[in-house]
Amino acid sequence: SAVISQKPSRDICQRGTSLTIQCQVDSQVTMMFWYRQQPGQSLTLIATANQGSEATYESGFVIDKFPISRPNLTFSTLTVSNLSPEDSSIYLCSVGQGTTYEQYFGPGTRLTVT
Amino acid sequence: KQEVTQIPAALSVPEGENLVLNCSFTDSAIYNLQWFRQDPGKGLTSLLLIQSSQREQTSGRLNASLDKSSGRSTLYIAASQPGDSATYLCAVVGGATNKLIFGTGTLLAVQP
């Protein structure tokens, strides 16, 4: 299984600022994903981070608000821009491996916007 | 559009009891189904993955079953322990998209 780390583990940010979250994997993977988990809710997919091309965003999520970079097969960043209190959530990255598409998750980044 | 539902939303049992968590999905055309555990404020730990061609998977005290035709999966936990207390999430991958669609989760509390 893949080992995934995320930085920062948590942050408190002011309204209107941005936060960039890093996701590092211990092996090369093709598919990386970013999820949001709002308080008391389940996970919602934000986008699929593709190496060497633009990320693919799910309905309701846009690149201006959630720009994603994927410079290589082991690393990705998610930026949450122009923060509002509604962005307070846990953000998680995951990777899919093998032919079974089993997914493994990072520890998450807890964001609080004041 | 695929929707995944978990019942019950919350469950409290005494230590040692066997229990079943339920997951249902509306579109039976899934590639696989995965069960996760999430501790408060933490990431997700993968427990079991069942491919669409399989009927069940076992890991230690955990057994997951899959009935694709009826759109249902169950997670059976034997001899529950306080350390099993967590939120349990099921998620399905539809087709070859790699995209996980998550259920609503079951919050399990095992009382010592």
PDB file of C-alpha atoms in Angstrom:
ATOM      1  CA  SER A   1       0.000   0.000   0.000  1.00  0.00           C
ATOM      2  CA  ALA A   2       1.115   3.587  -0.563  1.00  0.00           C
ATOM      3  CA  VAL A   3       2.239   5.845   2.280  1.00  0.00           C
ATOM      4  CA  ILE A   4       0.873   9.365   1.900  1.00  0.00           C
ATOM      5  CA  SER A   5       1.806  12.455   3.855  1.00  0.00           C
ATOM      6  CA  GLN A   6       0.139  15.851   3.864  1.00  0.00           C
ATOM      7  CA  LYS A   7       1.289  19.266   4.984  1.00  0.00           C
ATOM      8  CA  PRO A   8       0.125  21.132   6.943  1.00  0.00           C
ATOM      9  CA  SER A   9      -1.869  18.839   9.210  1.00  0.00           C
ATOM     10  CA  ARG A  10      -3.986  21.783  10.290  1.00  0.00           C
ATOM     11  CA  ASP A  11      -4.165  25.528   9.856  1.00  0.00           C
ATOM     12  CA  ILE A  12      -6.253  28.499  10.889  1.00  0.00           C
ATOM     13  CA  CYS A  13      -6.543  31.110   8.143  1.00  0.00           C
ATOM     14  CA  GLN A  14      -8.115  34.504   7.799  1.00  0.00           C
ATOM     15  CA  ARG A  15     -10.985  35.144   5.443  1.00  0.00           C
ATOM     16  CA  GLY A  16      -9.806  36.191   1.958  1.00  0.00           C
ATOM     17  CA  THR A  17      -6.415  34.507   2.148  1.00  0.00           C
ATOM     18  CA  SER A  18      -5.323  31.233   0.531  1.00  0.00           C
ATOM     19  CA  LEU A  19      -3.920  27.954   1.807  1.00  0.00           C
ATOM     20  CA  THR A  20      -1.799  25.527  -0.184  1.00  0.00           C
ATOM     21  CA  ILE A  21      -1.845  21.885   0.899  1.00  0.00           C
ATOM     22  CA  GLN A  22       0.898  19.498  -0.120  1.00  0.00           C
ATOM     23  CA  CYS A  23       0.497  15.777  -0.722  1.00  0.00           C
ATOM     24  CA  GLN A  24       3.537  13.493  -1.000  1.00  0.00           C
ATOM     25  CA  VAL A  25       3.436   9.779  -1.890  1.00  0.00           C
ATOM     26  CA  ASP A  26       6.224   7.284  -1.287  1.00  0.00           C
ATOM     27  CA  SER A  27       5.868   5.712  -4.730  1.00  0.00           C
ATOM     28  CA  GLN A  28       4.979   6.799  -8.246  1.00  0.00           C
ATOM     29  CA  VAL A  29       1.251   6.776  -8.879  1.00  0.00           C
ATOM     30  CA  THR A  30      -0.797   7.706 -11.895  1.00  0.00           C
ATOM     31  CA  MET A  31      -3.975   8.824 -10.201  1.00  0.00           C
ATOM     32  CA  MET A  32      -4.145  11.311  -7.347  1.00  0.00           C
ATOM     33  CA  PHE A  33      -7.369  12.723  -5.969  1.00  0.00           C
ATOM     34  CA  TRP A  34      -8.387  15.579  -3.710  1.00  0.00           C
ATOM     35  CA  TYR A  35     -11.429  15.321  -1.426  1.00  0.00           C
ATOM     36  CA  ARG A  36     -13.225  17.664   0.922  1.00  0.00           C
ATOM     37  CA  GLN A  37     -14.973  16.600   4.103  1.00  0.00           C
ATOM     38  CA  GLN A  38     -17.152  19.301   5.590  1.00  0.00           C
ATOM     39  CA  PRO A  39     -17.981  19.112   9.300  1.00  0.00           C
ATOM     40  CA  GLY A  40     -20.199  16.123  10.060  1.00  0.00           C
ATOM     41  CA  GLN A  41     -20.341  15.124   6.391  1.00  0.00           C
ATOM     42  CA  SER A  42     -18.920  12.406   4.215  1.00  0.00           C
ATOM     43  CA  LEU A  43     -16.231  12.929   1.588  1.00  0.00           C
ATOM     44  CA  THR A  44     -16.787  14.730  -1.703  1.00  0.00           C
ATOM     45  CA  LEU A  45     -14.371  14.506  -4.607  1.00  0.00           C
ATOM     46  CA  ILE A  46     -12.978  17.885  -5.659  1.00  0.00           C
ATOM     47  CA  ALA A  47     -10.783  16.874  -8.577  1.00  0.00           C
ATOM     48  CA  THR A  48      -8.486  14.318 -10.101  1.00  0.00           C
ATOM     49  CA  ALA A  49      -4.895  15.517 -10.349  1.00  0.00           C
ATOM     50  CA  ASN A  50      -3.316  14.413 -13.597  1.00  0.00           C
ATOM     51  CA  GLN A  51       0.423  14.458 -14.068  1.00  0.00           C
ATOM     52  CA  GLY A  52       1.438  16.704 -16.935  1.00  0.00           C
ATOM     53  CA  SER A  53      -2.034  18.032 -17.658  1.00  0.00           C
ATOM     54  CA  GLU A  54      -4.839  20.061 -16.148  1.00  0.00           C
ATOM     55  CA  ALA A  55      -6.756  18.641 -13.228  1.00  0.00           C
ATOM     56  CA  THR A  56     -10.246  17.318 -13.865  1.00  0.00           C
ATOM     57  CA  TYR A  57     -12.791  19.012 -11.597  1.00  0.00           C
ATOM     58  CA  GLU A  58     -16.076  17.642 -10.354  1.00  0.00           C
ATOM     59  CA  SER A  59     -19.335  19.512 -10.676  1.00  0.00           C
ATOM     60  CA  GLY A  60     -19.463  22.415  -8.241  1.00  0.00           C
ATOM     61  CA  PHE A  61     -15.687  22.856  -8.005  1.00  0.00           C
ATOM     62  CA  VAL A  62     -13.743  25.291 -10.204  1.00  0.00           C
ATOM     63  CA  ILE A  63     -10.088  25.822 -10.950  1.00  0.00           C
ATOM     64  CA  ASP A  64     -10.080  29.457  -9.822  1.00  0.00           C
ATOM     65  CA  LYS A  65     -11.142  28.437  -6.332  1.00  0.00           C
ATOM     66  CA  PHE A  66      -9.194  25.158  -6.091  1.00  0.00           C
ATOM     67  CA  PRO A  67      -6.087  25.326  -8.312  1.00  0.00           C
ATOM     68  CA  ILE A  68      -4.155  22.051  -8.358  1.00  0.00           C
ATOM     69  CA  SER A  69      -0.621  21.264  -9.411  1.00  0.00           C
ATOM     70  CA  ARG A  70       0.830  17.829 -10.209  1.00  0.00           C
ATOM     71  CA  PRO A  71       4.464  18.351 -11.191  1.00  0.00           C
ATOM     72  CA  ASN A  72       5.459  14.677 -10.955  1.00  0.00           C
ATOM     73  CA  LEU A  73       4.165  11.212 -10.111  1.00  0.00           C
ATOM     74  CA  THR A  74       4.728  11.503  -6.351  1.00  0.00           C
ATOM     75  CA  PHE A  75       3.548  15.019  -5.475  1.00  0.00           C
ATOM     76  CA  SER A  76       0.539  17.291  -5.769  1.00  0.00           C
ATOM     77  CA  THR A  77      -0.713  20.517  -4.233  1.00  0.00           C
ATOM     78  CA  LEU A  78      -4.212  21.864  -3.696  1.00  0.00           C
ATOM     79  CA  THR A  79      -4.731  25.566  -3.081  1.00  0.00           C
ATOM     80  CA  VAL A  80      -7.958  26.782  -1.541  1.00  0.00           C
ATOM     81  CA  SER A  81      -8.268  30.417  -2.620  1.00  0.00           C
ATOM     82  CA  ASN A  82     -10.154  33.431  -1.318  1.00  0.00           C
ATOM     83  CA  LEU A  83     -11.079  31.630   1.856  1.00  0.00           C
ATOM     84  CA  SER A  84     -14.453  31.979   3.521  1.00  0.00           C
ATOM     85  CA  PRO A  85     -15.763  30.274   6.674  1.00  0.00           C
ATOM     86  CA  GLU A  86     -17.648  27.814   4.427  1.00  0.00           C
ATOM     87  CA  ASP A  87     -14.268  26.430   3.331  1.00  0.00           C
ATOM     88  CA  SER A  88     -13.610  25.146   6.840  1.00  0.00           C
ATOM     89  CA  SER A  89     -13.219  21.415   6.234  1.00  0.00           C
ATOM     90  CA  ILE A  90     -10.810  18.545   6.211  1.00  0.00           C
ATOM     91  CA  TYR A  91      -9.030  18.219   2.875  1.00  0.00           C
ATOM     92  CA  LEU A  92      -7.662  14.806   1.956  1.00  0.00           C
ATOM     93  CA  CYS A  93      -5.574  13.514  -0.888  1.00  0.00           C
ATOM     94  CA  SER A  94      -5.686   9.929  -2.062  1.00  0.00           C
ATOM     95  CA  VAL A  95      -4.033   7.713  -4.623  1.00  0.00           C
ATOM     96  CA  GLY A  96      -5.333   4.778  -6.611  1.00  0.00           C
ATOM     97  CA  GLN A  97      -3.135   1.776  -7.156  1.00  0.00           C
ATOM     98  CA  GLY A  98      -3.097  -1.370  -9.186  1.00  0.00           C
ATOM     99  CA  THR A  99      -5.742  -2.924 -11.353  1.00  0.00           C
ATOM    100  CA  THR A 100      -8.193  -3.060  -8.460  1.00  0.00           C
ATOM    101  CA  TYR A 101      -8.167   0.767  -8.144  1.00  0.00           C
ATOM    102  CA  GLU A 102      -7.843   0.417  -4.363  1.00  0.00           C
ATOM    103  CA  GLN A 103      -7.457   3.882  -2.868  1.00  0.00           C
ATOM    104  CA  TYR A 104      -5.282   5.020   0.010  1.00  0.00           C
ATOM    105  CA  PHE A 105      -5.680   8.272   1.857  1.00  0.00           C
ATOM    106  CA  GLY A 106      -3.410  10.779   3.472  1.00  0.00           C
ATOM    107  CA  PRO A 107      -3.978  11.935   7.074  1.00  0.00           C
ATOM    108  CA  GLY A 108      -5.858  15.033   5.957  1.00  0.00           C
ATOM    109  CA  THR A 109      -5.481  18.769   6.504  1.00  0.00           C
ATOM    110  CA  ARG A 110      -7.932  20.428   8.879  1.00  0.00           C
ATOM    111  CA  LEU A 111      -8.630  23.980   7.754  1.00  0.00           C
ATOM    112  CA  THR A 112     -10.436  26.509   9.897  1.00  0.00           C
ATOM    113  CA  VAL A 113     -11.290  29.879   8.379  1.00  0.00           C
ATOM    114  CA  THR A 114     -11.981  32.783  10.733  1.00  0.00           C
TER     115      THR A 114
ATOM    116  CA  LYS B   1     -26.240   9.361 -10.604  1.00  0.00           C
ATOM    117  CA  GLN B   2     -24.794   6.932  -8.082  1.00  0.00           C
ATOM    118  CA  GLU B   3     -25.940   7.405  -4.495  1.00  0.00           C
ATOM    119  CA  VAL B   4     -24.551   5.488  -1.542  1.00  0.00           C
ATOM    120  CA  THR B   5     -26.418   5.172   1.750  1.00  0.00           C
ATOM    121  CA  GLN B   6     -25.340   3.634   5.039  1.00  0.00           C
ATOM    122  CA  ILE B   7     -27.597   2.357   7.778  1.00  0.00           C
ATOM    123  CA  PRO B   8     -27.580   2.900  10.681  1.00  0.00           C
ATOM    124  CA  ALA B   9     -26.131   6.392  10.947  1.00  0.00           C
ATOM    125  CA  ALA B  10     -24.969   5.616  14.478  1.00  0.00           C
ATOM    126  CA  LEU B  11     -24.641   2.456  16.543  1.00  0.00           C
ATOM    127  CA  SER B  12     -23.665   1.805  20.147  1.00  0.00           C
ATOM    128  CA  VAL B  13     -22.933  -1.744  21.295  1.00  0.00           C
ATOM    129  CA  PRO B  14     -21.372  -3.373  24.355  1.00  0.00           C
ATOM    130  CA  GLU B  15     -17.916  -4.839  23.990  1.00  0.00           C
ATOM    131  CA  GLY B  16     -17.836  -8.393  22.648  1.00  0.00           C
ATOM    132  CA  GLU B  17     -20.948  -8.097  20.545  1.00  0.00           C
ATOM    133  CA  ASN B  18     -20.989  -9.036  16.847  1.00  0.00           C
ATOM    134  CA  LEU B  19     -22.404  -6.328  14.594  1.00  0.00           C
ATOM    135  CA  VAL B  20     -23.347  -5.586  11.001  1.00  0.00           C
ATOM    136  CA  LEU B  21     -23.053  -2.305   9.150  1.00  0.00           C
ATOM    137  CA  ASN B  22     -25.037  -1.831   5.965  1.00  0.00           C
ATOM    138  CA  CYS B  23     -24.254  -0.028   2.724  1.00  0.00           C
ATOM    139  CA  SER B  24     -26.541   0.329  -0.282  1.00  0.00           C
ATOM    140  CA  PHE B  25     -25.919   1.866  -3.703  1.00  0.00           C
ATOM    141  CA  THR B  26     -28.347   2.809  -6.451  1.00  0.00           C
ATOM    142  CA  ASP B  27     -26.358   1.846  -9.571  1.00  0.00           C
ATOM    143  CA  SER B  28     -25.209  -1.773  -9.633  1.00  0.00           C
ATOM    144  CA  ALA B  29     -22.632  -1.083 -12.366  1.00  0.00           C
ATOM    145  CA  ILE B  30     -19.740  -0.725  -9.943  1.00  0.00           C
ATOM    146  CA  TYR B  31     -16.099  -1.667 -10.421  1.00  0.00           C
ATOM    147  CA  ASN B  32     -15.404  -2.273  -6.746  1.00  0.00           C
ATOM    148  CA  LEU B  33     -16.527  -1.372  -3.242  1.00  0.00           C
ATOM    149  CA  GLN B  34     -14.215  -0.315  -0.453  1.00  0.00           C
ATOM    150  CA  TRP B  35     -14.789  -0.087   3.291  1.00  0.00           C
ATOM    151  CA  PHE B  36     -12.849   2.501   5.293  1.00  0.00           C
ATOM    152  CA  ARG B  37     -12.463   3.443   8.912  1.00  0.00           C
ATOM    153  CA  GLN B  38     -12.040   7.058  10.027  1.00  0.00           C
ATOM    154  CA  ASP B  39     -11.030   8.056  13.535  1.00  0.00           C
ATOM    155  CA  PRO B  40     -12.083  11.532  14.720  1.00  0.00           C
ATOM    156  CA  GLY B  41     -10.186  14.289  12.906  1.00  0.00           C
ATOM    157  CA  LYS B  42      -8.057  11.780  11.018  1.00  0.00           C
ATOM    158  CA  GLY B  43      -7.666  10.409   7.526  1.00  0.00           C
ATOM    159  CA  LEU B  44      -9.160   7.200   6.195  1.00  0.00           C
ATOM    160  CA  THR B  45      -7.797   3.702   6.700  1.00  0.00           C
ATOM    161  CA  SER B  46      -8.687   1.140   4.061  1.00  0.00           C
ATOM    162  CA  LEU B  47     -10.217  -1.967   5.641  1.00  0.00           C
ATOM    163  CA  LEU B  48     -11.407  -4.150   2.795  1.00  0.00           C
ATOM    164  CA  LEU B  49     -11.861  -3.912  -0.947  1.00  0.00           C
ATOM    165  CA  ILE B  50     -14.299  -6.138  -2.825  1.00  0.00           C
ATOM    166  CA  GLN B  51     -14.069  -6.304  -6.581  1.00  0.00           C
ATOM    167  CA  SER B  52     -17.293  -6.517  -8.555  1.00  0.00           C
ATOM    168  CA  SER B  53     -16.673 -10.185  -9.363  1.00  0.00           C
ATOM    169  CA  GLN B  54     -16.239 -11.125  -5.703  1.00  0.00           C
ATOM    170  CA  ARG B  55     -18.858 -11.925  -3.082  1.00  0.00           C
ATOM    171  CA  GLU B  56     -16.874 -11.341   0.085  1.00  0.00           C
ATOM    172  CA  GLN B  57     -13.547 -10.465   1.629  1.00  0.00           C
ATOM    173  CA  THR B  58     -12.210 -11.188   5.102  1.00  0.00           C
ATOM    174  CA  SER B  59      -9.524  -9.589   7.222  1.00  0.00           C
ATOM    175  CA  GLY B  60      -9.176 -10.704  10.822  1.00  0.00           C
ATOM    176  CA  ARG B  61     -12.433  -9.967  12.633  1.00  0.00           C
ATOM    177  CA  LEU B  62     -13.869  -8.155   9.633  1.00  0.00           C
ATOM    178  CA  ASN B  63     -15.916  -9.691   6.838  1.00  0.00           C
ATOM    179  CA  ALA B  64     -17.397  -7.697   3.988  1.00  0.00           C
ATOM    180  CA  SER B  65     -19.939  -9.052   1.545  1.00  0.00           C
ATOM    181  CA  LEU B  66     -21.186  -7.701  -1.751  1.00  0.00           C
ATOM    182  CA  ASP B  67     -24.453  -8.341  -3.581  1.00  0.00           C
ATOM    183  CA  LYS B  68     -24.179  -6.274  -6.735  1.00  0.00           C
ATOM    184  CA  SER B  69     -27.545  -7.191  -8.136  1.00  0.00           C
ATOM    185  CA  SER B  70     -29.374  -5.862  -5.086  1.00  0.00           C
ATOM    186  CA  GLY B  71     -26.981  -2.950  -4.604  1.00  0.00           C
ATOM    187  CA  ARG B  72     -25.929  -3.942  -1.097  1.00  0.00           C
ATOM    188  CA  SER B  73     -22.828  -4.569   0.967  1.00  0.00           C
ATOM    189  CA  THR B  74     -22.431  -5.460   4.630  1.00  0.00           C
ATOM    190  CA  LEU B  75     -19.479  -5.155   6.970  1.00  0.00           C
ATOM    191  CA  TYR B  76     -19.537  -7.723   9.757  1.00  0.00           C
ATOM    192  CA  ILE B  77     -17.399  -7.062  12.818  1.00  0.00           C
ATOM    193  CA  ALA B  78     -16.940 -10.004  15.154  1.00  0.00           C
ATOM    194  CA  ALA B  79     -16.302  -9.720  18.879  1.00  0.00           C
ATOM    195  CA  SER B  80     -16.258  -5.922  18.887  1.00  0.00           C
ATOM    196  CA  GLN B  81     -13.705  -4.031  20.990  1.00  0.00           C
ATOM    197  CA  PRO B  82     -13.594  -0.428  22.255  1.00  0.00           C
ATOM    198  CA  GLY B  83     -10.754   0.166  19.772  1.00  0.00           C
ATOM    199  CA  ASP B  84     -13.234  -0.470  16.953  1.00  0.00           C
ATOM    200  CA  SER B  85     -15.001   2.782  17.819  1.00  0.00           C
ATOM    201  CA  ALA B  86     -14.798   5.006  14.731  1.00  0.00           C
ATOM    202  CA  THR B  87     -16.798   6.103  11.708  1.00  0.00           C
ATOM    203  CA  TYR B  88     -17.078   3.437   9.031  1.00  0.00           C
ATOM    204  CA  LEU B  89     -17.475   4.543   5.429  1.00  0.00           C
ATOM    205  CA  CYS B  90     -18.255   2.537   2.352  1.00  0.00           C
ATOM    206  CA  ALA B  91     -17.440   3.821  -1.106  1.00  0.00           C
ATOM    207  CA  VAL B  92     -17.968   2.536  -4.620  1.00  0.00           C
ATOM    208  CA  VAL B  93     -16.066   3.005  -7.848  1.00  0.00           C
ATOM    209  CA  GLY B  94     -18.360   3.139 -10.853  1.00  0.00           C
ATOM    210  CA  GLY B  95     -16.924   1.844 -14.084  1.00  0.00           C
ATOM    211  CA  ALA B  96     -13.227   2.404 -14.733  1.00  0.00           C
ATOM    212  CA  THR B  97     -13.181   5.969 -13.459  1.00  0.00           C
ATOM    213  CA  ASN B  98     -11.244   5.467 -10.236  1.00  0.00           C
ATOM    214  CA  LYS B  99     -13.648   7.937  -8.632  1.00  0.00           C
ATOM    215  CA  LEU B 100     -14.868   6.945  -5.193  1.00  0.00           C
ATOM    216  CA  ILE B 101     -18.426   7.848  -4.261  1.00  0.00           C
ATOM    217  CA  PHE B 102     -18.812   7.757  -0.520  1.00  0.00           C
ATOM    218  CA  GLY B 103     -21.661   6.737   1.686  1.00  0.00           C
ATOM    219  CA  THR B 104     -22.956   8.771   4.586  1.00  0.00           C
ATOM    220  CA  GLY B 105     -21.040   6.782   7.197  1.00  0.00           C
ATOM    221  CA  THR B 106     -21.908   4.859  10.367  1.00  0.00           C
ATOM    222  CA  LEU B 107     -20.572   6.147  13.683  1.00  0.00           C
ATOM    223  CA  LEU B 108     -19.801   3.121  15.848  1.00  0.00           C
ATOM    224  CA  ALA B 109     -19.261   3.277  19.592  1.00  0.00           C
ATOM    225  CA  VAL B 110     -18.224   0.104  21.413  1.00  0.00           C
ATOM    226  CA  GLN B 111     -18.792   0.437  25.155  1.00  0.00           C
ATOM    227  CA  PRO B 112     -16.317  -1.252  27.493  1.00  0.00           C
TER     228      PRO B 112
END
